[in-house]
């Protein structure tokens, strides 16, 4: 085939400019555009798997701070005690994949999960942005600055952006995050980078919920020499706790829906005049999207119903666990069922910085009493619920974090494991992922990958692929440069069903 050199910029219909030129050139040889498409399909590399686009939606469970691979699904029971620690493995329904004794519910569903034990990268910092965007490198300054111009867009923002012309159910956003805006419930420091749209524009940031409720348990948290008792909803919440849209739990005082509707009609009339004047301004699209989305969310009965946990069977709520993470995960299932395409649930820091899964201190008490039980019920509850509803095969579930933990325990108060990115574990299920598979292997102490290294970018590429988005798609940054969604990311075909 005659090749045309130049930019591979994708046109609005998904065909690249180079391909269009190729098609035009082929007409010189008597080939029609239809002939060209048939030839293109016949000569394209056979990289498209039958599972491409199988996932209708994705639920991302993000464990901020990062769990230890050695207390999850890559236990090393014959390693020295300073590595293996005090927890014992138990058999799961996935042969060859024992799990921690404090994950009995997860042990029951592992035959429906693919476990990737060999995720590795060179950045042992809290790089949510590295784990969830295509950015090729990260440093501490970027980690602590969501507005750093070097950031790339969050995967949920990309899914929303690329599907912006998709016919969707009114009032159900395609990029929602729970339980509250990242870093907003712990004192000190600045918000972490990660779940933001970067150069796609703020209108593609996730739509956040907020949590309104009361914690039922208290715990002593440590930050260096500081110890403080905190009522933590990640340990338990009351049954009447709820999730609302961040900043939109109620209309302003004195504003009824009828009055709001009159205001909307007036604004729409004024907007008609405004568009004639500033149609060429780039801000128009963003402002119109914000305004339209705001009205959709206020008027959307479907969204309100999805957020309303009181509509759920109390037994199912207990199956997910009456914790902040468990109930947010249940809401994520409800949002996907209502039509959302990408929902993220964060296990975030609460109260003090250095909490969440960042177990530099009190590692074993926190894993046993706070962390593993909440994850155990939420993840197992989600997988079983989706499967029983016939939704698992079309809903991708990913349990992700920014890195793992050091193989050797430290002498910190209560024991600790520090940051470690050379080897850690990611879980994937549903949406075209194989049921009951283990990928990769680490050495005898869980320190390095010895078989099938996997990059975080491979995980992202696989998620895009299963959602029907070609990982080689390019986005255009603020300077007009075309950037691939996930440079160096490769689809994990061995993880597909």
Coordinates of C-alpha atoms in Angstrom, one line a residue:
X1 CA 0.0 0.0 0.0
X2 CA 1.2 3.5 -0.8
X3 CA 2.2 5.2 2.5
X4 CA 1.7 8.9 3.2
X5 CA 4.2 10.4 5.7
X6 CA 3.1 13.1 8.1
X7 CA 1.0 13.7 11.2
X8 CA -1.3 10.9 12.3
X9 CA -3.8 13.4 13.7
X10 CA -7.2 11.8 14.2
X11 CA -10.2 13.6 12.6
X12 CA -13.6 14.0 14.3
X13 CA -14.8 10.7 12.7
X14 CA -12.0 8.7 14.1
X15 CA -10.1 8.4 10.7
X16 CA -6.6 9.9 10.7
X17 CA -5.6 12.6 8.3
X18 CA -2.9 10.3 7.0
X19 CA -5.4 7.5 6.3
X20 CA -7.7 10.0 4.4
X21 CA -4.8 11.0 2.2
X22 CA -4.0 7.3 1.6
X23 CA -7.6 6.7 0.6
X24 CA -7.6 9.5 -1.8
X25 CA -4.3 8.3 -3.4
X26 CA -5.6 4.8 -3.8
X27 CA -8.4 6.2 -6.1
X28 CA -5.6 6.8 -8.7
X29 CA -5.3 3.0 -8.9
X30 CA -9.0 2.4 -9.3
X31 CA -9.8 1.6 -5.7
X32 CA -12.9 3.2 -4.1
X33 CA -13.2 4.4 -0.6
X34 CA -15.1 1.2 0.2
X35 CA -12.3 -0.9 -1.3
X36 CA -9.9 1.0 0.9
X37 CA -11.7 0.3 4.1
X38 CA -11.9 -3.4 3.2
X39 CA -8.2 -3.4 2.4
X40 CA -7.4 -1.6 5.6
X41 CA -9.3 -4.1 7.6
X42 CA -7.6 -7.0 5.9
X43 CA -4.1 -5.7 6.4
X44 CA -4.4 -4.3 9.9
X45 CA -2.4 -6.2 12.5
X46 CA -4.6 -8.8 14.2
X47 CA -4.4 -7.0 17.6
X48 CA -8.1 -6.6 18.2
X49 CA -9.2 -9.3 20.6
X50 CA -12.8 -10.5 20.8
X51 CA -13.1 -8.8 24.2
X52 CA -12.5 -5.3 22.8
X53 CA -15.3 -3.0 24.1
X54 CA -16.9 -5.8 26.2
X55 CA -17.1 -3.6 29.3
X56 CA -20.0 -1.2 29.3
X57 CA -18.7 0.5 32.4
X58 CA -15.8 0.4 34.9
X59 CA -15.7 0.6 38.7
X60 CA -12.3 1.7 40.0
X61 CA -11.6 0.9 43.6
X62 CA -8.5 3.0 44.5
X63 CA -6.7 2.3 47.8
X64 CA -4.8 5.4 48.5
X65 CA -1.5 4.9 50.4
X66 CA -1.1 1.4 48.9
X67 CA -1.6 -2.0 50.5
X68 CA 1.2 -4.4 51.1
X69 CA 1.4 -7.2 48.5
X70 CA 2.5 -9.5 51.3
X71 CA -0.8 -9.1 53.2
X72 CA -3.0 -9.3 50.1
X73 CA -2.6 -12.0 47.5
X74 CA 1.2 -12.5 47.3
X75 CA 2.0 -13.9 50.7
X76 CA 5.3 -15.5 51.4
X77 CA 4.7 -17.9 54.3
X78 CA 8.2 -19.5 54.2
X79 CA 10.1 -16.1 54.1
X80 CA 11.9 -14.9 57.2
X81 CA 9.6 -13.6 60.0
X82 CA 10.7 -10.0 59.4
X83 CA 9.3 -10.4 55.8
X84 CA 6.2 -12.6 56.2
X85 CA 5.1 -10.9 59.4
X86 CA 2.3 -12.2 61.7
X87 CA -0.6 -13.0 59.3
X88 CA -1.2 -16.4 57.9
X89 CA -2.5 -17.4 54.4
X90 CA -5.8 -19.1 53.8
X91 CA -6.9 -21.0 50.7
X92 CA -9.0 -19.2 48.2
X93 CA -11.2 -20.5 45.3
X94 CA -8.4 -19.6 42.9
X95 CA -5.9 -22.5 42.9
X96 CA -2.3 -21.2 43.6
X97 CA -3.6 -18.0 45.1
X98 CA -3.8 -18.0 48.9
X99 CA -5.0 -14.8 50.5
X100 CA -4.5 -13.2 53.9
X101 CA -6.5 -14.8 56.7
X102 CA -8.3 -11.5 57.3
X103 CA -9.8 -11.6 53.8
X104 CA -12.3 -14.6 54.2
X105 CA -15.0 -13.0 51.9
X106 CA -12.5 -12.2 49.2
X107 CA -11.2 -15.8 49.4
X108 CA -14.7 -16.9 48.3
X109 CA -14.7 -14.9 45.0
X110 CA -11.1 -15.2 43.8
X111 CA -12.2 -17.7 41.1
X112 CA -13.8 -14.7 39.4
X113 CA -10.7 -12.5 39.6
X114 CA -7.4 -12.1 37.7
X115 CA -4.6 -11.4 40.1
X116 CA -1.6 -9.5 38.7
X117 CA 1.3 -10.0 41.1
X118 CA 4.1 -8.4 39.0
X119 CA 3.2 -4.7 38.7
X120 CA 6.3 -2.6 38.8
X121 CA 7.6 1.0 38.1
X122 CA 10.4 3.3 39.4
X123 CA 8.4 5.9 41.4
X124 CA 7.9 4.9 45.1
X125 CA 5.8 8.0 45.9
X126 CA 2.1 8.6 46.3
X127 CA 1.7 9.0 42.5
X128 CA -2.1 8.7 42.1
X129 CA -1.5 10.6 38.9
X130 CA 1.1 8.1 37.6
X131 CA -1.2 5.2 38.4
X132 CA -4.4 6.7 36.8
X133 CA -3.1 8.9 33.9
X134 CA -0.9 8.4 30.9
X135 CA 1.8 10.8 32.3
X136 CA 5.2 9.1 31.5
X137 CA 7.0 10.2 34.7
X138 CA 6.2 11.8 38.0
X139 CA 8.0 13.5 40.9
X140 CA 7.0 14.8 44.4
X141 CA 6.3 18.3 43.2
X142 CA 3.7 17.0 40.7
X143 CA 2.3 14.6 43.3
X144 CA 1.5 17.6 45.5
X145 CA 0.2 20.0 42.8
X146 CA -2.9 19.1 40.9
X147 CA -2.4 22.2 38.7
X148 CA 1.1 21.3 37.6
X149 CA 1.0 21.9 33.8
X150 CA 2.9 18.6 33.3
X151 CA -0.1 16.5 34.4
X152 CA -2.1 14.3 32.0
X153 CA -5.8 13.7 32.3
X154 CA -7.3 11.1 34.7
X155 CA -8.6 8.0 33.0
X156 CA -12.2 8.7 34.0
X157 CA -11.9 12.2 32.5
X158 CA -10.6 10.7 29.2
X159 CA -13.5 8.2 29.1
X160 CA -15.9 11.1 29.6
X161 CA -14.2 13.3 27.0
X162 CA -14.0 10.7 24.3
X163 CA -17.7 9.8 24.9
X164 CA -18.9 13.4 25.0
X165 CA -21.0 12.8 21.9
X166 CA -22.4 9.5 23.1
X167 CA -26.1 9.3 23.5
X168 CA -26.5 9.0 27.3
X169 CA -29.2 9.0 29.9
X170 CA -30.0 12.5 31.0
X171 CA -28.5 13.4 34.4
X172 CA -26.1 10.5 34.8
X173 CA -22.5 11.7 34.4
X174 CA -19.9 9.4 32.9
X175 CA -17.2 10.3 35.4
X176 CA -18.2 10.2 39.0
X177 CA -16.0 9.8 42.1
X178 CA -16.9 8.9 45.7
X179 CA -17.1 9.4 48.7
X180 CA -15.8 13.0 48.9
X181 CA -13.4 15.2 47.0
X182 CA -9.8 13.8 47.3
X183 CA -7.8 15.0 50.3
X184 CA -10.7 17.1 51.6
X185 CA -11.2 15.2 54.9
X186 CA -7.8 15.2 56.3
X187 CA -5.9 18.1 57.9
X188 CA -2.8 19.7 56.5
X189 CA -1.0 19.5 53.2
X190 CA -2.4 20.3 49.8
X191 CA -4.7 18.1 47.7
X192 CA -3.1 15.2 46.0
X193 CA -2.9 15.2 42.2
X194 CA -4.5 12.5 40.2
X195 CA -8.3 12.6 39.5
X196 CA -8.3 15.7 37.4
X197 CA -8.8 16.4 33.7
X198 CA -5.6 18.4 33.2
X199 CA -5.4 19.8 29.7
X200 CA -8.8 18.5 28.8
X201 CA -10.2 21.3 30.9
X202 CA -11.9 21.4 34.3
X203 CA -15.3 20.6 32.9
X204 CA -14.1 17.0 32.5
X205 CA -13.0 16.7 36.2
X206 CA -14.9 14.0 38.0
X207 CA -18.3 14.9 39.5
X208 CA -17.7 14.3 43.2
X209 CA -20.2 13.2 45.8
X210 CA -20.0 14.2 49.5
X211 CA -20.6 12.1 52.5
X212 CA -23.2 13.1 55.1
X213 CA -23.3 10.7 58.1
X214 CA -21.7 9.7 61.3
X215 CA -18.9 7.3 62.1
X216 CA -19.6 4.5 64.6
X217 CA -16.1 3.7 65.6
X218 CA -13.0 5.6 66.8
X219 CA -9.4 4.8 66.3
X220 CA -6.0 6.3 67.4
X221 CA -4.1 7.5 64.3
X222 CA -0.4 8.2 64.2
X223 CA 1.6 10.8 62.2
X224 CA 5.2 10.8 63.3
X225 CA 5.3 11.6 67.0
X226 CA 1.6 12.7 67.0
X227 CA -1.2 10.3 68.1
X228 CA -4.8 11.4 67.9
X229 CA -8.2 9.6 68.4
X230 CA -10.5 10.1 65.5
X231 CA -14.0 8.9 64.6
X232 CA -13.3 7.3 61.2
X233 CA -16.2 6.4 58.9
X234 CA -14.0 4.0 57.0
X235 CA -14.4 1.8 60.1
X236 CA -18.1 2.1 60.3
X237 CA -21.1 4.4 59.6
X238 CA -24.7 4.6 60.7
X239 CA -27.4 3.2 58.4
X240 CA -28.9 6.6 57.8
X241 CA -25.6 8.0 56.3
X242 CA -25.9 9.1 52.7
X243 CA -24.0 10.4 49.7
X244 CA -25.0 13.6 48.0
X245 CA -23.5 15.7 45.1
X246 CA -20.6 17.8 46.5
X247 CA -21.9 21.3 47.0
X248 CA -25.4 20.5 45.8
X249 CA -27.1 18.7 48.6
X250 CA -29.9 21.3 48.7
X251 CA -31.2 24.3 46.7
X252 CA -30.4 27.8 48.1
X253 CA -32.9 28.9 50.7
X254 CA -36.1 30.3 49.2
X255 CA -35.4 28.8 45.7
X256 CA -38.1 26.3 44.7
X257 CA -37.8 24.1 41.6
X258 CA -40.4 26.3 39.8
X259 CA -38.4 29.4 40.5
X260 CA -35.3 27.6 39.4
X261 CA -37.0 26.6 36.2
X262 CA -38.0 30.2 35.5
X263 CA -34.4 31.3 36.1
X264 CA -33.2 28.6 33.7
X265 CA -35.5 29.7 30.9
X266 CA -34.3 33.3 31.3
X267 CA -30.7 32.2 31.3
X268 CA -31.3 30.2 28.2
X269 CA -32.7 33.3 26.4
X270 CA -29.8 35.4 27.4
X271 CA -27.4 32.6 26.4
X272 CA -28.9 32.6 22.9
X273 CA -27.8 36.2 22.5
X274 CA -24.4 35.6 24.2
X275 CA -23.6 32.7 21.8
X276 CA -24.0 35.0 18.8
X277 CA -21.2 37.2 20.3
X278 CA -18.7 34.7 21.7
X279 CA -19.3 31.5 19.7
X280 CA -15.6 31.5 18.8
X281 CA -14.4 31.7 22.4
X282 CA -13.0 28.4 23.6
X283 CA -14.5 28.9 27.0
X284 CA -18.0 28.7 25.7
X285 CA -18.0 24.9 25.4
X286 CA -16.8 24.5 29.0
X287 CA -19.3 26.9 30.5
X288 CA -22.2 25.5 28.6
X289 CA -21.2 22.0 29.6
X290 CA -21.0 23.0 33.3
X291 CA -24.4 24.8 33.2
X292 CA -26.1 22.0 31.3
X293 CA -24.7 19.4 33.7
X294 CA -25.7 21.4 36.7
X295 CA -29.3 21.5 35.6
X296 CA -29.2 17.8 34.7
X297 CA -28.0 16.9 38.1
X298 CA -30.6 19.0 39.9
X299 CA -33.4 17.6 37.9
X300 CA -32.2 14.0 37.6
X301 CA -34.5 11.6 39.4
X302 CA -32.4 8.8 38.1
X303 CA -29.2 10.2 39.8
X304 CA -31.0 10.9 43.0
X305 CA -32.4 7.3 43.1
X306 CA -28.9 5.9 42.4
X307 CA -27.4 7.8 45.3
X308 CA -30.3 6.8 47.7
X309 CA -29.1 3.8 49.7
X310 CA -32.4 3.6 51.6
X311 CA -33.8 2.0 48.5
X312 CA -31.4 -1.0 48.9
X313 CA -32.2 -4.2 50.8
X314 CA -30.6 -3.9 54.3
X315 CA -29.1 -7.4 53.9
X316 CA -27.3 -6.3 50.7
X317 CA -26.0 -3.2 52.4
X318 CA -24.5 -5.4 55.1
X319 CA -23.0 -7.7 52.5
X320 CA -20.9 -4.7 51.3
X321 CA -20.1 -3.7 54.9
X322 CA -21.6 -0.8 56.8
X323 CA -18.4 1.3 56.3
X324 CA -17.7 4.4 54.2
X325 CA -15.8 2.4 51.6
X326 CA -18.4 -0.5 51.5
X327 CA -21.4 1.8 51.1
X328 CA -19.6 4.0 48.5
X329 CA -18.8 0.8 46.5
X330 CA -22.5 -0.2 46.6
X331 CA -23.4 3.3 45.3
X332 CA -20.9 2.8 42.5
X333 CA -22.8 -0.4 41.5
X334 CA -26.0 1.6 41.6
X335 CA -24.5 4.4 39.5
X336 CA -23.3 2.0 36.8
X337 CA -26.6 0.3 36.8
X338 CA -28.2 3.7 36.2
X339 CA -26.0 4.4 33.2
X340 CA -22.7 5.9 34.3
X341 CA -19.6 4.7 32.5
X342 CA -16.8 5.3 34.9
X343 CA -17.1 5.4 38.7
X344 CA -14.2 5.7 41.1
X345 CA -14.3 4.9 44.8
X346 CA -11.3 6.2 46.8
X347 CA -10.2 4.8 50.1
X348 CA -8.7 8.2 51.1
X349 CA -6.9 9.6 54.1
X350 CA -9.2 10.7 56.9
X351 CA -8.4 12.9 59.9
X352 CA -4.6 12.9 59.7
X353 CA -2.3 12.8 56.7
X354 CA -0.4 9.5 56.4
X355 CA -3.6 7.5 57.0
X356 CA -5.5 5.4 54.5
X357 CA -3.4 2.5 53.4
X358 CA -0.1 4.3 54.1
X359 CA 1.0 2.0 56.9
X360 CA 4.3 3.5 58.0
X361 CA 3.2 3.0 61.6
X362 CA 1.0 0.4 63.4
X363 CA 1.0 -1.7 60.3
X364 CA -0.5 -4.9 61.7
X365 CA -3.1 -3.4 64.1
X366 CA -4.3 -1.1 61.2
X367 CA -4.4 -3.9 58.6
X368 CA -6.3 -6.2 61.0
X369 CA -8.7 -3.8 62.6
X370 CA -9.2 -1.0 59.9
X371 CA -8.2 -1.9 56.4
X372 CA -8.4 -5.5 55.5
X373 CA -12.0 -6.1 56.9
X374 CA -13.4 -3.1 55.0
X375 CA -11.8 -4.1 51.7
X376 CA -12.8 -7.7 52.2
X377 CA -16.5 -7.1 52.4
X378 CA -16.6 -4.3 49.8
X379 CA -14.7 -6.1 47.0
X380 CA -16.3 -9.5 47.6
X381 CA -19.8 -7.9 48.0
X382 CA -19.3 -6.0 44.7
X383 CA -18.1 -9.1 42.7
X384 CA -20.9 -11.3 44.1
X385 CA -23.6 -8.7 43.6
X386 CA -22.6 -7.9 40.0
X387 CA -22.4 -11.6 39.2
X388 CA -25.8 -12.4 40.7
X389 CA -27.3 -9.5 38.7
X390 CA -25.8 -10.7 35.4
X391 CA -23.7 -7.5 35.3
X392 CA -20.2 -8.8 36.0
X393 CA -19.4 -9.7 32.4
X394 CA -20.1 -6.2 31.2
X395 CA -18.7 -4.3 34.3
X396 CA -15.0 -4.0 34.7
X397 CA -13.8 -3.9 38.3
X398 CA -10.2 -2.8 39.1
X399 CA -8.5 -2.6 42.5
X400 CA -5.6 -0.2 42.1
X401 CA -3.0 1.7 44.2
X402 CA 0.1 3.7 43.5
X403 CA 2.7 1.2 44.7
X404 CA 3.3 -1.6 47.2
X405 CA 5.1 -1.8 50.6
X406 CA 8.6 -2.8 51.6
X407 CA 9.2 -6.5 52.0
X408 CA 11.0 -6.0 55.3
X409 CA 9.2 -4.6 58.3
X410 CA 10.6 -1.4 59.9
X411 CA 11.1 -0.7 63.6
X412 CA 8.4 2.1 63.6
X413 CA 5.9 2.1 66.5
X414 CA 3.6 -0.9 65.9
X415 CA 5.7 -2.0 63.0
X416 CA 5.6 -0.5 59.5
X417 CA 6.1 -1.0 55.8
X418 CA 7.4 1.8 53.7
X419 CA 6.9 2.7 50.0
X420 CA 7.9 0.1 47.5
X421 CA 7.2 0.2 43.8
X422 CA 9.4 -2.6 42.5
X423 CA 6.7 -5.2 42.9
X424 CA 3.0 -5.1 43.9
X425 CA -0.4 -6.5 43.2
X426 CA -3.5 -5.3 41.2
X427 CA -6.8 -7.1 41.0
X428 CA -9.1 -7.1 38.0
X429 CA -12.5 -8.7 37.4
X430 CA -15.4 -8.7 35.0
X431 CA -15.8 -6.8 31.8
X432 CA -13.8 -9.2 29.6
X433 CA -11.2 -10.1 32.2
X434 CA -10.5 -13.8 32.7
X435 CA -12.0 -15.6 35.7
X436 CA -9.5 -17.2 38.0
X437 CA -6.1 -16.4 36.7
X438 CA -2.7 -15.4 38.2
X439 CA -0.3 -13.3 36.2
X440 CA 3.3 -12.7 37.1
X441 CA 5.5 -13.8 39.9
X442 CA 7.8 -12.1 42.5
X443 CA 10.9 -13.5 44.3
X444 CA 10.8 -15.3 47.6
X445 CA 10.3 -12.2 49.6
X446 CA 8.0 -10.2 47.3
X447 CA 10.7 -7.7 46.5
X448 CA 11.3 -7.9 42.8
X449 CA 9.4 -9.2 39.7
X450 CA 10.9 -12.4 38.3
X451 CA 8.2 -13.3 35.8
X452 CA 6.0 -11.1 33.5
X453 CA 6.6 -7.5 34.6
X454 CA 3.6 -5.3 34.2
X455 CA 3.6 -1.5 34.0
X456 CA 0.7 0.6 35.5
X457 CA 0.4 1.9 31.9
X458 CA -0.4 -1.7 30.8
X459 CA -3.3 -1.7 33.4
X460 CA -4.6 1.5 32.0
X461 CA -4.3 0.4 28.4
X462 CA -6.2 -2.8 29.2
X463 CA -9.0 -0.8 30.9
X464 CA -9.3 1.5 27.8
X465 CA -9.3 -1.5 25.5
X466 CA -12.1 -3.3 27.4
X467 CA -14.1 -0.1 27.4
X468 CA -13.8 0.0 23.6
X469 CA -11.2 2.8 23.4
X470 CA -8.1 2.2 21.3
X471 CA -5.1 2.8 23.7
X472 CA -3.3 4.3 20.7
X473 CA -5.8 7.1 20.5
X474 CA -4.2 10.5 20.7
X475 CA -5.3 13.6 22.7
X476 CA -4.2 17.2 22.0
X477 CA -2.6 19.1 24.8
X478 CA -2.7 22.8 25.4
X479 CA 0.2 23.5 23.0
X480 CA -1.4 21.5 20.2
X481 CA 0.8 18.4 20.6
X482 CA -0.8 15.0 20.0
X483 CA -0.2 12.8 23.0
X484 CA -1.0 9.1 23.2
X485 CA -3.4 8.0 26.0
X486 CA -0.8 5.6 27.5
X487 CA 2.7 5.8 26.0
X488 CA 4.4 2.5 26.4
X489 CA 1.2 0.9 27.6
X490 CA 0.3 -2.5 26.2
X491 CA -3.0 -4.4 26.5
X492 CA -2.7 -7.4 28.8
X493 CA -4.1 -10.0 26.4
X494 CA -3.1 -12.8 28.8
X495 CA -5.5 -11.2 31.3
X496 CA -8.5 -11.3 29.0
X497 CA -11.1 -14.0 29.0

